[in-house]
Coordinates of C-alpha atoms in Angstrom, one line a residue:
X44 CA 73.8 1.4 124.2
X45 CA 70.4 1.6 124.1
X46 CA 71.4 3.0 121.3
X47 CA 73.0 0.6 119.2
X48 CA 70.7 -2.3 120.6
X49 CA 67.9 -0.2 118.6
X50 CA 70.5 0.2 115.1
X51 CA 70.9 -3.6 115.9
X52 CA 67.8 -4.6 116.4
X53 CA 66.6 -1.8 113.2
X54 CA 69.8 -4.2 111.0
X55 CA 68.8 -6.7 112.3
X56 CA 64.4 -5.9 110.8
X57 CA 66.0 -5.0 107.7
X58 CA 67.8 -8.9 107.2
X59 CA 64.7 -10.4 107.9
X60 CA 62.8 -8.1 105.5
X61 CA 64.6 -8.4 103.0
X62 CA 64.8 -12.4 103.2
X63 CA 61.0 -12.4 103.2
X64 CA 61.3 -10.8 100.1
X65 CA 63.5 -13.0 98.6
X66 CA 61.4 -15.6 100.1
X67 CA 58.1 -14.0 98.9
X68 CA 58.4 -13.8 95.3
X69 CA 60.1 -17.7 95.3
X70 CA 56.2 -18.9 97.0
X71 CA 54.8 -17.1 94.2
X72 CA 56.7 -18.8 91.2
X73 CA 56.2 -21.2 93.1
X74 CA 52.2 -21.6 94.9
X75 CA 51.9 -20.5 91.2
X76 CA 52.9 -23.9 89.2
X77 CA 50.4 -26.1 91.2
X78 CA 47.0 -27.1 91.2
X79 CA 44.9 -24.2 92.5
X80 CA 43.1 -24.6 96.3
X81 CA 39.3 -22.8 96.6
X82 CA 40.0 -24.4 100.1
X83 CA 42.7 -25.5 103.2
X84 CA 43.9 -28.5 101.5
X85 CA 46.8 -30.3 103.4
X86 CA 47.6 -31.8 99.2
X87 CA 48.3 -28.2 98.6
X88 CA 52.4 -28.9 101.0
X89 CA 52.2 -32.3 99.0
X90 CA 52.4 -29.8 95.4
X91 CA 53.9 -27.4 96.8
X92 CA 56.5 -30.4 98.0
X93 CA 57.3 -30.7 94.6
X94 CA 58.9 -28.1 93.3
X95 CA 62.0 -26.3 93.6
X96 CA 61.7 -23.9 94.0
X97 CA 59.0 -23.6 97.2
X98 CA 62.4 -24.4 99.0
X99 CA 63.8 -21.5 98.5
X100 CA 61.3 -19.7 99.1
X101 CA 61.4 -21.8 102.3
X102 CA 64.8 -21.0 103.7
X103 CA 64.1 -17.3 102.6
X104 CA 61.9 -17.7 105.3
X105 CA 64.0 -19.7 107.8
X106 CA 66.0 -17.5 107.6
X107 CA 63.5 -14.0 107.9
X108 CA 62.8 -15.4 111.2
X109 CA 65.9 -16.3 112.0
X110 CA 66.7 -12.5 111.7
X111 CA 63.4 -11.5 113.3
X112 CA 64.6 -13.5 116.6
X113 CA 67.0 -10.8 116.5
X114 CA 65.7 -8.2 116.3
X115 CA 62.8 -8.6 117.8
X116 CA 66.2 -10.5 121.9
X117 CA 67.0 -6.5 121.0
X118 CA 64.3 -4.2 120.6
X119 CA 60.3 -3.2 120.3
X120 CA 58.1 -5.1 118.9
X121 CA 56.2 -1.9 118.2
X122 CA 59.0 -0.9 116.8
X123 CA 60.4 -3.7 114.7
X124 CA 57.5 -5.1 113.2
X125 CA 56.5 -2.9 111.2
X126 CA 59.7 -2.1 109.6
X127 CA 58.9 -5.5 107.7
X128 CA 56.2 -2.9 105.2
X129 CA 59.1 -3.0 103.6
X130 CA 59.1 -6.5 102.1
X131 CA 56.8 -4.7 99.2
X132 CA 59.0 -2.5 97.9
X133 CA 62.3 -5.4 98.6
X134 CA 60.1 -7.7 96.1
X135 CA 59.5 -4.8 93.6
X136 CA 63.6 -4.9 94.0
X137 CA 65.1 -8.0 94.7
X138 CA 61.7 -9.6 92.0
X139 CA 62.9 -7.4 89.0
X140 CA 66.5 -8.8 89.3
X141 CA 65.1 -12.1 89.6
X142 CA 62.9 -11.9 87.1
X143 CA 64.6 -9.3 84.9
X144 CA 62.0 -6.7 84.8
X145 CA 62.1 -3.1 84.3
X146 CA 60.2 -0.8 86.7
X147 CA 58.4 2.4 86.6
X148 CA 58.9 5.9 87.4
X149 CA 55.8 4.8 88.8
X150 CA 57.4 2.1 91.4
X151 CA 60.1 4.1 92.8
X152 CA 58.1 6.5 93.7
X153 CA 55.6 4.6 95.7
X154 CA 58.8 3.0 96.8
X155 CA 60.3 6.2 98.1
X156 CA 56.6 6.8 99.7
X157 CA 56.8 3.5 101.7
X158 CA 60.0 4.3 102.9
X159 CA 59.6 7.7 104.2
X160 CA 56.4 7.6 105.1
X161 CA 57.2 4.1 106.9
X162 CA 60.3 6.3 109.1
X163 CA 58.1 9.9 109.5
X164 CA 55.8 7.4 111.5
X165 CA 58.6 5.8 113.8
X166 CA 60.1 8.9 114.4
X167 CA 56.7 10.1 115.6
X168 CA 55.8 7.2 117.3
X169 CA 58.8 6.3 118.1
X170 CA 57.9 3.2 120.7
X171 CA 59.9 3.3 124.3
X172 CA 59.7 0.6 127.6
X173 CA 57.8 -2.3 127.6
X174 CA 58.2 -5.5 129.3
X175 CA 59.9 -8.4 129.0
X176 CA 57.8 -10.0 129.7
X177 CA 53.8 -11.1 128.9
X178 CA 52.1 -12.0 132.2
X179 CA 50.6 -15.5 131.6
X180 CA 47.4 -14.9 132.7
X181 CA 47.8 -11.7 129.8
X182 CA 48.0 -14.2 126.7
X183 CA 44.0 -15.4 127.3
X184 CA 42.6 -12.4 125.5
X185 CA 44.9 -11.2 123.5
X186 CA 45.4 -15.2 122.1
X187 CA 41.4 -14.8 122.1
X188 CA 40.8 -12.1 120.2
X189 CA 43.5 -12.3 117.6
X190 CA 42.3 -15.5 116.8
X191 CA 38.7 -15.8 117.2
X192 CA 39.4 -12.3 113.8
X193 CA 41.3 -14.9 112.2
X194 CA 38.5 -17.3 112.0
X195 CA 36.3 -15.0 110.4
X196 CA 38.8 -13.7 108.2
X197 CA 39.9 -17.1 106.9
X198 CA 35.5 -17.5 107.1
X199 CA 34.8 -14.8 105.0
X200 CA 37.4 -15.7 102.2
X201 CA 36.7 -18.7 101.7
X202 CA 33.4 -18.4 101.0
X203 CA 34.2 -15.6 98.4
X204 CA 35.3 -17.1 95.0
X205 CA 38.9 -15.7 93.1
X206 CA 39.2 -12.4 93.9
X207 CA 41.0 -9.0 95.4
X208 CA 38.4 -9.7 98.6
X209 CA 39.3 -13.9 99.0
X210 CA 42.7 -12.7 98.4
X211 CA 43.0 -10.2 100.9
X212 CA 41.5 -11.9 103.9
X213 CA 43.0 -15.3 104.0
X214 CA 45.9 -12.3 104.4
X215 CA 44.9 -10.5 107.0
X216 CA 43.7 -13.2 108.5
X217 CA 47.7 -14.6 107.3
X218 CA 49.2 -11.3 108.6
X219 CA 47.6 -11.8 112.1
X220 CA 49.6 -14.9 112.8
X221 CA 52.2 -13.1 111.5
X222 CA 52.1 -10.4 114.5
X223 CA 50.9 -13.2 117.2
X224 CA 54.4 -14.9 115.8
X225 CA 56.1 -12.5 116.5
X226 CA 54.8 -11.9 120.0
X227 CA 55.9 -15.5 121.3
X228 CA 59.2 -14.8 119.5
X229 CA 60.1 -11.8 121.4
X230 CA 58.3 -13.9 124.4
X231 CA 61.1 -16.8 124.1
X232 CA 63.3 -14.9 123.3
X233 CA 63.1 -13.4 126.4
X234 CA 63.3 -16.6 128.2
X235 CA 66.6 -18.1 126.2
X236 CA 68.0 -14.4 127.8
X237 CA 66.8 -14.7 130.7
X238 CA 66.7 -18.7 131.5
X239 CA 68.8 -20.2 129.5
X240 CA 68.2 -23.6 126.9
X241 CA 66.3 -25.6 129.0
X242 CA 63.5 -22.7 129.9
X243 CA 62.7 -22.1 126.3
X244 CA 63.0 -25.1 125.1
X245 CA 60.0 -26.1 127.9
X246 CA 58.2 -23.2 127.1
X247 CA 54.6 -23.0 125.8
X248 CA 55.5 -20.4 124.1
X249 CA 58.4 -22.0 122.1
X250 CA 55.5 -24.7 120.7
X251 CA 52.9 -21.6 120.3
X252 CA 55.1 -19.5 118.5
X253 CA 55.4 -22.1 115.7
X254 CA 52.9 -23.8 115.1
X255 CA 51.5 -20.4 114.7
X256 CA 54.8 -19.3 112.8
X257 CA 53.6 -22.4 110.3
X258 CA 50.0 -22.3 110.2
X259 CA 50.0 -18.3 109.1
X260 CA 52.8 -19.5 106.6
X261 CA 51.3 -22.2 104.9
X262 CA 47.3 -19.5 104.8
X263 CA 50.4 -16.8 102.8
X264 CA 50.4 -19.9 100.4
X265 CA 46.9 -19.8 100.1
X266 CA 46.1 -16.3 100.0
X267 CA 48.4 -16.0 97.4
X268 CA 46.5 -18.3 94.9
X269 CA 43.2 -16.6 95.5
X270 CA 43.9 -13.8 94.4
X271 CA 45.9 -10.8 93.1
X272 CA 48.6 -8.6 94.6
X273 CA 46.2 -6.2 94.8
X274 CA 44.0 -7.6 97.2
X275 CA 46.7 -9.9 99.5
X276 CA 50.4 -7.9 99.8
X277 CA 48.9 -3.8 101.6
X278 CA 45.9 -6.5 103.4
X279 CA 49.5 -9.0 104.8
X280 CA 51.8 -5.4 105.1
X281 CA 50.0 -3.4 106.3
X282 CA 48.0 -6.3 108.8
X283 CA 51.3 -7.4 110.3
X284 CA 52.4 -3.9 111.2
X285 CA 49.2 -3.1 113.0
X286 CA 48.4 -5.8 115.1
X287 CA 51.9 -5.7 116.4
X288 CA 51.8 -2.5 116.6
X289 CA 48.6 -3.4 119.2
X290 CA 50.1 -5.8 120.8
X291 CA 53.3 -4.4 121.4
X292 CA 51.4 -1.9 123.1
X293 CA 48.7 -3.2 125.3
X294 CA 50.8 -7.1 126.1
X295 CA 54.1 -5.0 126.7
X296 CA 53.6 -1.8 127.4
X297 CA 55.7 0.0 124.8
X298 CA 55.1 3.9 125.0
X299 CA 54.4 5.1 121.8
X300 CA 54.9 9.0 121.6
X301 CA 51.4 11.2 121.2
X302 CA 50.4 14.5 121.4
X303 CA 51.6 16.6 118.4
X304 CA 53.8 13.7 117.2
X305 CA 50.4 12.4 116.3
X306 CA 50.2 14.8 113.7
X307 CA 54.0 13.9 111.9
X308 CA 53.0 10.6 112.1
X309 CA 49.8 10.9 110.4
X310 CA 51.5 12.5 107.8
X311 CA 53.7 9.9 106.9
X312 CA 51.8 6.9 107.5
X313 CA 49.0 8.8 104.3
X314 CA 52.0 8.9 102.2
X315 CA 52.7 5.9 103.8
X316 CA 49.7 3.6 102.7
X317 CA 50.1 5.9 98.7
X318 CA 53.4 4.8 98.5
X319 CA 51.5 0.7 99.3
X320 CA 48.9 0.5 97.5
X321 CA 49.7 2.9 94.9
X322 CA 52.8 0.3 94.6
X323 CA 50.2 -2.9 95.0
X324 CA 48.8 -1.2 91.8
X325 CA 51.6 -1.3 89.5
X326 CA 52.6 -3.9 86.8
X327 CA 55.7 -4.1 87.3
X328 CA 55.7 -5.7 90.9
X329 CA 52.7 -8.0 89.1
X330 CA 55.4 -9.2 87.2
X331 CA 58.0 -9.8 89.3
X332 CA 56.1 -11.2 91.9
X333 CA 52.4 -12.9 90.6
X334 CA 54.2 -13.3 87.0
X335 CA 51.9 -15.4 84.2
X336 CA 50.9 -19.4 85.0
X337 CA 51.9 -19.1 81.4
X338 CA 55.5 -18.6 81.6
X339 CA 55.7 -21.0 84.4
X340 CA 54.5 -23.8 82.6
X341 CA 51.1 -23.9 84.8
X342 CA 47.5 -22.9 84.2
X343 CA 47.6 -18.4 83.0
X344 CA 45.2 -16.6 85.6
X345 CA 41.7 -14.9 84.9
X346 CA 43.3 -11.5 82.5
X347 CA 40.8 -9.5 86.0
X348 CA 43.2 -11.7 88.6
X349 CA 46.4 -10.6 87.4
X350 CA 45.5 -7.0 87.3

């Protein structure tokens, strides 16, 4: 029964990663068709509402949230969220199909490194145990620390000119928001399972994950406009996985394996990092996800931003 539960959580997490990848491809395309923003202007949302492809991206995000909630209801935070790293190679595959972009041998090698490295990390650490619900007072330091770091990253990113560092800072802040959202979703789903719908809709976690998730999505749109994929995507994928793993261990008490298992885990992490940064730097991924503004009917990005 436990094994079946783990398998279900992994399947739901993979479906969520695929939906998120589709949403990323479509949202990135939509973001490049509207006027670029150097601040957190709400007008960006108004501009996107007039872009039909953005609704397709939002549909992908909605399904991703649904699958993520199901995955977190059946699996641990420290196991489910790192699977979202697969969003990066899935974005390559989906973008290649949608935009008819050829995938290079180097890109496929990086995909293999990401999949193999992630599998080795998860198999080595294999977080187990943990509590179903986080004691209320424990949320205070957790939200304070993550919120403080996220705010610092937003301020640092907004002070940078358009480019790699701006995109990386804003995407890292969005990643922290995604991780906090996942932690709150897990708590809310456990309330739904244990106490029913009334408790779910009256719990502060439910409205908190909706608010944090919405702001993280908005922040990701700003990050996508802020610089090249090489800056935003590694920060987003690695940041989400890392912060989620830490929240799973600290807030939910999930226990990864240590000792000898740290050796293959570090090896898998090295392979994973190589794959993520290598894939983010490939031209075919930029063509799948970025696409130039000229092709989309807008103003072209600077050559340096296009990588």
